PDB file of C-alpha atoms in Angstrom:
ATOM      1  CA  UNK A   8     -73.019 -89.867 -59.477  1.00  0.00           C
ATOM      2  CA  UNK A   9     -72.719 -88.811 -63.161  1.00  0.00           C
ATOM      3  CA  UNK A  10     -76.103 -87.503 -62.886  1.00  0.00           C
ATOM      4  CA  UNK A  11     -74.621 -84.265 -60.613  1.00  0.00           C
ATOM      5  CA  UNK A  12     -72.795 -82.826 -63.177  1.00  0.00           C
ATOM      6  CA  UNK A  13     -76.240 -82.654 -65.784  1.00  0.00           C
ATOM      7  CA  UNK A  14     -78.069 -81.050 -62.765  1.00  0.00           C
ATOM      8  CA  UNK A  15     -75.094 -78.769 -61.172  1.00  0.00           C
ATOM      9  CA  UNK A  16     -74.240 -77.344 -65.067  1.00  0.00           C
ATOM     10  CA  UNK A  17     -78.170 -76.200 -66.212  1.00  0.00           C
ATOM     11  CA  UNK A  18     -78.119 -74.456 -61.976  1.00  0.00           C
ATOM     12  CA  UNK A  19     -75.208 -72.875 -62.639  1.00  0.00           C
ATOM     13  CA  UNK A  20     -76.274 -70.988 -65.857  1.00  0.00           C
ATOM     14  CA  UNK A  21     -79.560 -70.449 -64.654  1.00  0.00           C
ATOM     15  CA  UNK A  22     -77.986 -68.237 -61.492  1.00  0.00           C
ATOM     16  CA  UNK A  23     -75.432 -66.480 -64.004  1.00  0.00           C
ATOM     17  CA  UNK A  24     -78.061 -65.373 -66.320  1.00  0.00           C
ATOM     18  CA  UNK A  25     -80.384 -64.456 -63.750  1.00  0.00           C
ATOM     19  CA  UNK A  26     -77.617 -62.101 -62.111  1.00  0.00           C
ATOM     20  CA  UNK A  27     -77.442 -60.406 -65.124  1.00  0.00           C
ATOM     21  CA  UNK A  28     -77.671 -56.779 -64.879  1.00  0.00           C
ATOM     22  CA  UNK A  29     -77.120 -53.526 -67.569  1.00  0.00           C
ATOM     23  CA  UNK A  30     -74.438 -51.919 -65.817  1.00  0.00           C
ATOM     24  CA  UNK A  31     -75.405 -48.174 -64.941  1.00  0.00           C
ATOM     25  CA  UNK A  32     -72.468 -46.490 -66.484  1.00  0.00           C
ATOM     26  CA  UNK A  33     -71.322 -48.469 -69.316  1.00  0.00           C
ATOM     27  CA  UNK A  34     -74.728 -50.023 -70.342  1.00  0.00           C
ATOM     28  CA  UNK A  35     -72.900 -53.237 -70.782  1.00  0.00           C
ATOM     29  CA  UNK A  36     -74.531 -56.490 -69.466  1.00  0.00           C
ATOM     30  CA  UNK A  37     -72.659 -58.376 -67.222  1.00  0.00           C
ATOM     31  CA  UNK A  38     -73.449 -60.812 -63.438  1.00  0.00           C
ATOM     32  CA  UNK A  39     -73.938 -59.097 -60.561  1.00  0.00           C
ATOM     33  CA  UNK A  40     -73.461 -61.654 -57.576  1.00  0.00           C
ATOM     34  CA  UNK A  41     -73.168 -58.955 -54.992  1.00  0.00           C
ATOM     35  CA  UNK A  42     -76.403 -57.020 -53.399  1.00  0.00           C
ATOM     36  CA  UNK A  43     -75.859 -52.939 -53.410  1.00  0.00           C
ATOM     37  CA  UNK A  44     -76.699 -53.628 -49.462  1.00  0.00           C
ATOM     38  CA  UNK A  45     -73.426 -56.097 -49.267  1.00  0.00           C
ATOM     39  CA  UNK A  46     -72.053 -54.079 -51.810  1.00  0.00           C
ATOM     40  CA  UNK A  47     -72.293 -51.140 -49.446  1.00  0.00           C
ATOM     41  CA  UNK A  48     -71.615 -53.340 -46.239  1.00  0.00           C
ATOM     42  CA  UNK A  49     -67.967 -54.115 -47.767  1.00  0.00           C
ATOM     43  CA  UNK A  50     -67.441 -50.301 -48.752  1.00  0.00           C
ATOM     44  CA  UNK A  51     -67.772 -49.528 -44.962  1.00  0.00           C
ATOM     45  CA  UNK A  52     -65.702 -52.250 -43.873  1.00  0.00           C
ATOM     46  CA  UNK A  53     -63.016 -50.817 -46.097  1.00  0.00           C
ATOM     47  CA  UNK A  54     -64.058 -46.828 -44.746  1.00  0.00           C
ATOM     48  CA  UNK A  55     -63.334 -48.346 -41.257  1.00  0.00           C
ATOM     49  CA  UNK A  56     -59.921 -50.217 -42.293  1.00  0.00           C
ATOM     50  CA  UNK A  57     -58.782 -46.791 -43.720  1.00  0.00           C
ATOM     51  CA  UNK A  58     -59.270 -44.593 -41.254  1.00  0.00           C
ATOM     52  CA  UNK A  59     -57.473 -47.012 -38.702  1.00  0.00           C
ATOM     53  CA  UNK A  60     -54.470 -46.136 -41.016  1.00  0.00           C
ATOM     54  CA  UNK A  61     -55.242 -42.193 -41.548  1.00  0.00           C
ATOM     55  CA  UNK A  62     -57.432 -39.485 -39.616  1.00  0.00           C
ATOM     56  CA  UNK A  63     -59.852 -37.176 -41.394  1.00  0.00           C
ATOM     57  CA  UNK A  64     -59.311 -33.871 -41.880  1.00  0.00           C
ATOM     58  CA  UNK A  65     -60.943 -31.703 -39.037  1.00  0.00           C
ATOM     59  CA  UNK A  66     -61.570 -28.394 -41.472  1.00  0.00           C
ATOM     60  CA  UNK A  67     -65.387 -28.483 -41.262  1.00  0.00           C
ATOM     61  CA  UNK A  68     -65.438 -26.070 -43.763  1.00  0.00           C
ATOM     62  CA  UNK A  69     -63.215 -28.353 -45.987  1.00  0.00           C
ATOM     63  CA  UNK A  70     -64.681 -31.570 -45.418  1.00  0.00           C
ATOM     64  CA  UNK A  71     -67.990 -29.458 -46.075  1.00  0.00           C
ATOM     65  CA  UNK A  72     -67.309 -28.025 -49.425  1.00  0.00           C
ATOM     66  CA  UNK A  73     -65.866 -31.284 -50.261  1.00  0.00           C
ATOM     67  CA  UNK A  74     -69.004 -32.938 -49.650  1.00  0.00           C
ATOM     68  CA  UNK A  75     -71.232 -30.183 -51.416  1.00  0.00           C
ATOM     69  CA  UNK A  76     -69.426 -30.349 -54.759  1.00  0.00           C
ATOM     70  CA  UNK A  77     -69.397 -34.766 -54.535  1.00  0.00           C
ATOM     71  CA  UNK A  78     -73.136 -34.819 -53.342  1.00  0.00           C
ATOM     72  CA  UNK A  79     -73.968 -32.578 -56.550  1.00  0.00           C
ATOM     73  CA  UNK A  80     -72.167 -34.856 -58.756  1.00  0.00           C
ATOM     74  CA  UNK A  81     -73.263 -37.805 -57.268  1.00  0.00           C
ATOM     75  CA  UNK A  82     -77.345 -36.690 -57.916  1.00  0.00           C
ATOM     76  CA  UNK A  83     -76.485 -36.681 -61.753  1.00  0.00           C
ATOM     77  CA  UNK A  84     -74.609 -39.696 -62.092  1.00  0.00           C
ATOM     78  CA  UNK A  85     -75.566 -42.457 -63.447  1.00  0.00           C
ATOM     79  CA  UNK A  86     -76.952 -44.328 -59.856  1.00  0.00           C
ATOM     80  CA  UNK A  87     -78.225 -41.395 -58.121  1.00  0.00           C
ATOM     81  CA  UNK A  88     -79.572 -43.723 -55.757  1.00  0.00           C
ATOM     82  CA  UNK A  89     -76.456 -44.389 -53.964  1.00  0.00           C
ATOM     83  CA  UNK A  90     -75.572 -42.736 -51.122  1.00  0.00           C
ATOM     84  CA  UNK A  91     -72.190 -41.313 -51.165  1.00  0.00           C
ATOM     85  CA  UNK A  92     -69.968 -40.402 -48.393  1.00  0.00           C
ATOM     86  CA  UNK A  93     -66.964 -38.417 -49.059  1.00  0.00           C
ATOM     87  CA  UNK A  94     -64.234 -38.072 -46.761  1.00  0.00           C
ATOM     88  CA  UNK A  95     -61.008 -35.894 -46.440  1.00  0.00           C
ATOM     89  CA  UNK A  96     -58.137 -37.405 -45.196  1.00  0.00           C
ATOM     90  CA  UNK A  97     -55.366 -35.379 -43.300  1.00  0.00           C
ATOM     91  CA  UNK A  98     -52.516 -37.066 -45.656  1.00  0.00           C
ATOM     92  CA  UNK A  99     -49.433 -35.138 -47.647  1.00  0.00           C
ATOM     93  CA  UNK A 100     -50.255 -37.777 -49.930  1.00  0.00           C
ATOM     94  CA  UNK A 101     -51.708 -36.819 -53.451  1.00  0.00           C
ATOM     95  CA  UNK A 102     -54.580 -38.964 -53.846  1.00  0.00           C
ATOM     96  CA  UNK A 103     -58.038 -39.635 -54.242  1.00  0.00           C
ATOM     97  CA  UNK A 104     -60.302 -43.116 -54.438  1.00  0.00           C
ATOM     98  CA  UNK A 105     -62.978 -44.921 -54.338  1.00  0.00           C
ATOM     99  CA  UNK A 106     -64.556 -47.694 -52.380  1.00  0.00           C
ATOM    100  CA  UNK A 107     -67.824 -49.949 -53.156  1.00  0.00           C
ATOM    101  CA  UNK A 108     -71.048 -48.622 -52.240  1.00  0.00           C
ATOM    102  CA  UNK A 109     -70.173 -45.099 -52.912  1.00  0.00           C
ATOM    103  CA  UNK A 110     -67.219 -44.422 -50.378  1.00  0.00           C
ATOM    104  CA  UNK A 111     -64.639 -41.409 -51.552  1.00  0.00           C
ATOM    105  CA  UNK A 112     -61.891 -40.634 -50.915  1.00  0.00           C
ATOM    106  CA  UNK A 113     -59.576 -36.964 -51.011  1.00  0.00           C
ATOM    107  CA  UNK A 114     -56.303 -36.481 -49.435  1.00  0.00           C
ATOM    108  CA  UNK A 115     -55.319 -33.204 -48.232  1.00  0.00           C
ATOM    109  CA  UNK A 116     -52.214 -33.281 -50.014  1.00  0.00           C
ATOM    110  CA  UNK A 117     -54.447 -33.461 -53.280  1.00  0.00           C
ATOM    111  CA  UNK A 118     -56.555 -30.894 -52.183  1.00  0.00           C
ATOM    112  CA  UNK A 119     -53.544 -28.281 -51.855  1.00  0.00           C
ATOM    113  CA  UNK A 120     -52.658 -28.920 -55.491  1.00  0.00           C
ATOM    114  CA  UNK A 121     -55.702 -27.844 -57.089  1.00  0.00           C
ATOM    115  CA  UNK A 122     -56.137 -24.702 -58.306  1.00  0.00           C
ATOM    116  CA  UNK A 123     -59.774 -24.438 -58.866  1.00  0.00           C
ATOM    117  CA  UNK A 124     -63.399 -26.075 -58.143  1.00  0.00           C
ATOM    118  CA  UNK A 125     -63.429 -27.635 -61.582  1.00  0.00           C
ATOM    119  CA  UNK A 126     -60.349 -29.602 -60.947  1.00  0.00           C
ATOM    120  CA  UNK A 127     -61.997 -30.955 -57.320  1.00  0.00           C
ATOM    121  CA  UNK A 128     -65.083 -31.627 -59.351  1.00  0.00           C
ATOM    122  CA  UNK A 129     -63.010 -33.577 -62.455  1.00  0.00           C
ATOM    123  CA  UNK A 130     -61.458 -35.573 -59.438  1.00  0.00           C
ATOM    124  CA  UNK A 131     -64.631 -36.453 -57.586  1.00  0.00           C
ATOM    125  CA  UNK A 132     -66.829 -37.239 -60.704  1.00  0.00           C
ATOM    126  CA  UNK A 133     -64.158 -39.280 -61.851  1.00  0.00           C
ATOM    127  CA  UNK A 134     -64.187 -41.236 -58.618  1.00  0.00           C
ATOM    128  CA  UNK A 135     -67.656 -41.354 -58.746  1.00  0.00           C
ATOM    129  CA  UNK A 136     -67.346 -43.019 -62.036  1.00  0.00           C
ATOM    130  CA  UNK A 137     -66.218 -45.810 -60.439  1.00  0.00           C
ATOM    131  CA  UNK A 138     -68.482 -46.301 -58.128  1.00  0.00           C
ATOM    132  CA  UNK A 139     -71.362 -45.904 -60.905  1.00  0.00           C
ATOM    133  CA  UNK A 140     -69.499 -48.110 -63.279  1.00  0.00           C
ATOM    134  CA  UNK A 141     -69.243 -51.087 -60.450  1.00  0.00           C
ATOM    135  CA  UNK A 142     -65.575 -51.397 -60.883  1.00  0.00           C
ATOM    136  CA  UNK A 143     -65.233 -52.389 -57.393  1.00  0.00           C
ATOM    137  CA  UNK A 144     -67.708 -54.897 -57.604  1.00  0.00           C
ATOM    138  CA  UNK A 145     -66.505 -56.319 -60.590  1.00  0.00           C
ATOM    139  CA  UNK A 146     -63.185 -57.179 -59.115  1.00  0.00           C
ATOM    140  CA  UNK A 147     -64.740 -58.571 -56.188  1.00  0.00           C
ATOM    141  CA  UNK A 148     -66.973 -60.495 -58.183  1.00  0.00           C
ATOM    142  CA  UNK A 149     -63.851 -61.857 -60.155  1.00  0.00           C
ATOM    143  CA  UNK A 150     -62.380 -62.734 -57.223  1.00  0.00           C
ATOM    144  CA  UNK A 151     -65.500 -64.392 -56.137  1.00  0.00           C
ATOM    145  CA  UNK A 152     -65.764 -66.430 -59.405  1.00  0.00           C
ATOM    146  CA  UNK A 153     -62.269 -68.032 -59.370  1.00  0.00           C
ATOM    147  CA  UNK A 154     -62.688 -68.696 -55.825  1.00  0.00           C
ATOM    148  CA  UNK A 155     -65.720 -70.388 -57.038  1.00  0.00           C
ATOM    149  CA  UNK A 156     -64.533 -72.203 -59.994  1.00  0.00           C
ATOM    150  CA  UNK A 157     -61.687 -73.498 -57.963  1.00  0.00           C
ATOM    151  CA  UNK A 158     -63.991 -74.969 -55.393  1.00  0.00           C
ATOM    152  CA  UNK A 159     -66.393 -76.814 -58.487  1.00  0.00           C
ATOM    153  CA  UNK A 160     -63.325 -78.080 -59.787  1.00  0.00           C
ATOM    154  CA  UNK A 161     -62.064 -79.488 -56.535  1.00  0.00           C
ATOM    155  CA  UNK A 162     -65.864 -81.016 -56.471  1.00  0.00           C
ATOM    156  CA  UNK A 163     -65.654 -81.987 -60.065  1.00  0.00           C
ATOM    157  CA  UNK A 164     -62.452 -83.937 -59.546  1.00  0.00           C
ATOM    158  CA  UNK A 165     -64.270 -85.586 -56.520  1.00  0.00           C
ATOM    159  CA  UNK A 166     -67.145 -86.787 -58.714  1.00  0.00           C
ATOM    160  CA  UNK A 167     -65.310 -88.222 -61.464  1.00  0.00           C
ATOM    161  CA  UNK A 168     -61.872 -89.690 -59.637  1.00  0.00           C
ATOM    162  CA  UNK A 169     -63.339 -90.697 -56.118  1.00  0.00           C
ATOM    163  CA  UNK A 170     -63.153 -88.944 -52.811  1.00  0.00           C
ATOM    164  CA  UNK A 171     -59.540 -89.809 -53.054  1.00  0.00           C
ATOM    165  CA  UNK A 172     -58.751 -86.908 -55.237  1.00  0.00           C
ATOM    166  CA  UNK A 173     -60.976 -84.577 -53.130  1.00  0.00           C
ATOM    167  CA  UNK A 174     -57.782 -85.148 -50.110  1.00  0.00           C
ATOM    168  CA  UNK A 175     -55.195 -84.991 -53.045  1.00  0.00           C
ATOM    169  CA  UNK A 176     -56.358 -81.682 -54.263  1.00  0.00           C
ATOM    170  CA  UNK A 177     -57.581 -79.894 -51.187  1.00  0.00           C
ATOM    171  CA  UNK A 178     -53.800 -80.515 -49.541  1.00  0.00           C
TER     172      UNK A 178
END
């Protein structure tokens, strides 16, 4: 049994440093547990969750110009590569966001505020940001990581004090 731990530790650091990636944006290294497939996978589950809650905007000639101005940002940013969507929602709300995998979002209500294309294009780069900067992702991937470290501890106490501690902890 106390040979586990000398075999689970040198796995573990081998799949962190081999997740390693330069992030886009920032050009900082950090892990990147999550595929830009699943990445993109949870970004539509969350498209699909919002719109249950609002509808998009009908104006095609809205939703259009909104998606010219984000797809021309979106070629220069920093992962060109992704394919963004960008929807208007038909909200009084004054907001815009982002989801992983390159999902944006407008609300009407934000779009009736601005006065100018530069102001829709400071908005939608900045959400774009996000997206290129993996901020998503890297609370995801937090989440992911104390989810995981939770479950090694619970596995660690197991090892060491006996499967008695596994039912102590895990109720």
């Amino acid at each position: 049994m106390k040979t586990a731990p000398k075999i689970i530790l040198p796995l573990i650091l081998i799949f962190i440093v081999s997740s390693c990636i330069r992030n886009p944006a920032t050009r900082k290294v950090h892990a990147r547990l999550l595929s830009a497939e699943s990445e993109r996978k949870i970004g539509q589950r969350t498209k699909e969750k919002i719109l249950e809650q609002y509808d998009v905007l009908k104006s095609t000639p809205i939703t259009a110009y909104v998606n010219r101005i984000g797809q021309k940002l979106a070629d220069v940013s920093d992962r060109p590569t992704v394919d963004f969507d960008f929807t208007v929602l038909d909200s009084d709300l004054v907001n815009a966001f982002a989801a992983p995998g390159g999902f944006i979002f407008i609300t009407r209500g934000l779009l009736e505020e601005m006065q100018d294309e530069a102001e829709l294009a400071m908005v939608l780069g900045h959400e774009i940001a996000h997206v290129t900067a993996l901020h998503g992702v890297q609370i995801i991937q937090k989440e992911m990581g104390q989810n995981a470290l939770t479950i090694l501890g619970t596995i660690g106490a197991a090892l060491a004090l006996g499967p008695e501690a596994l039912i102590m902890v895990s109720n």
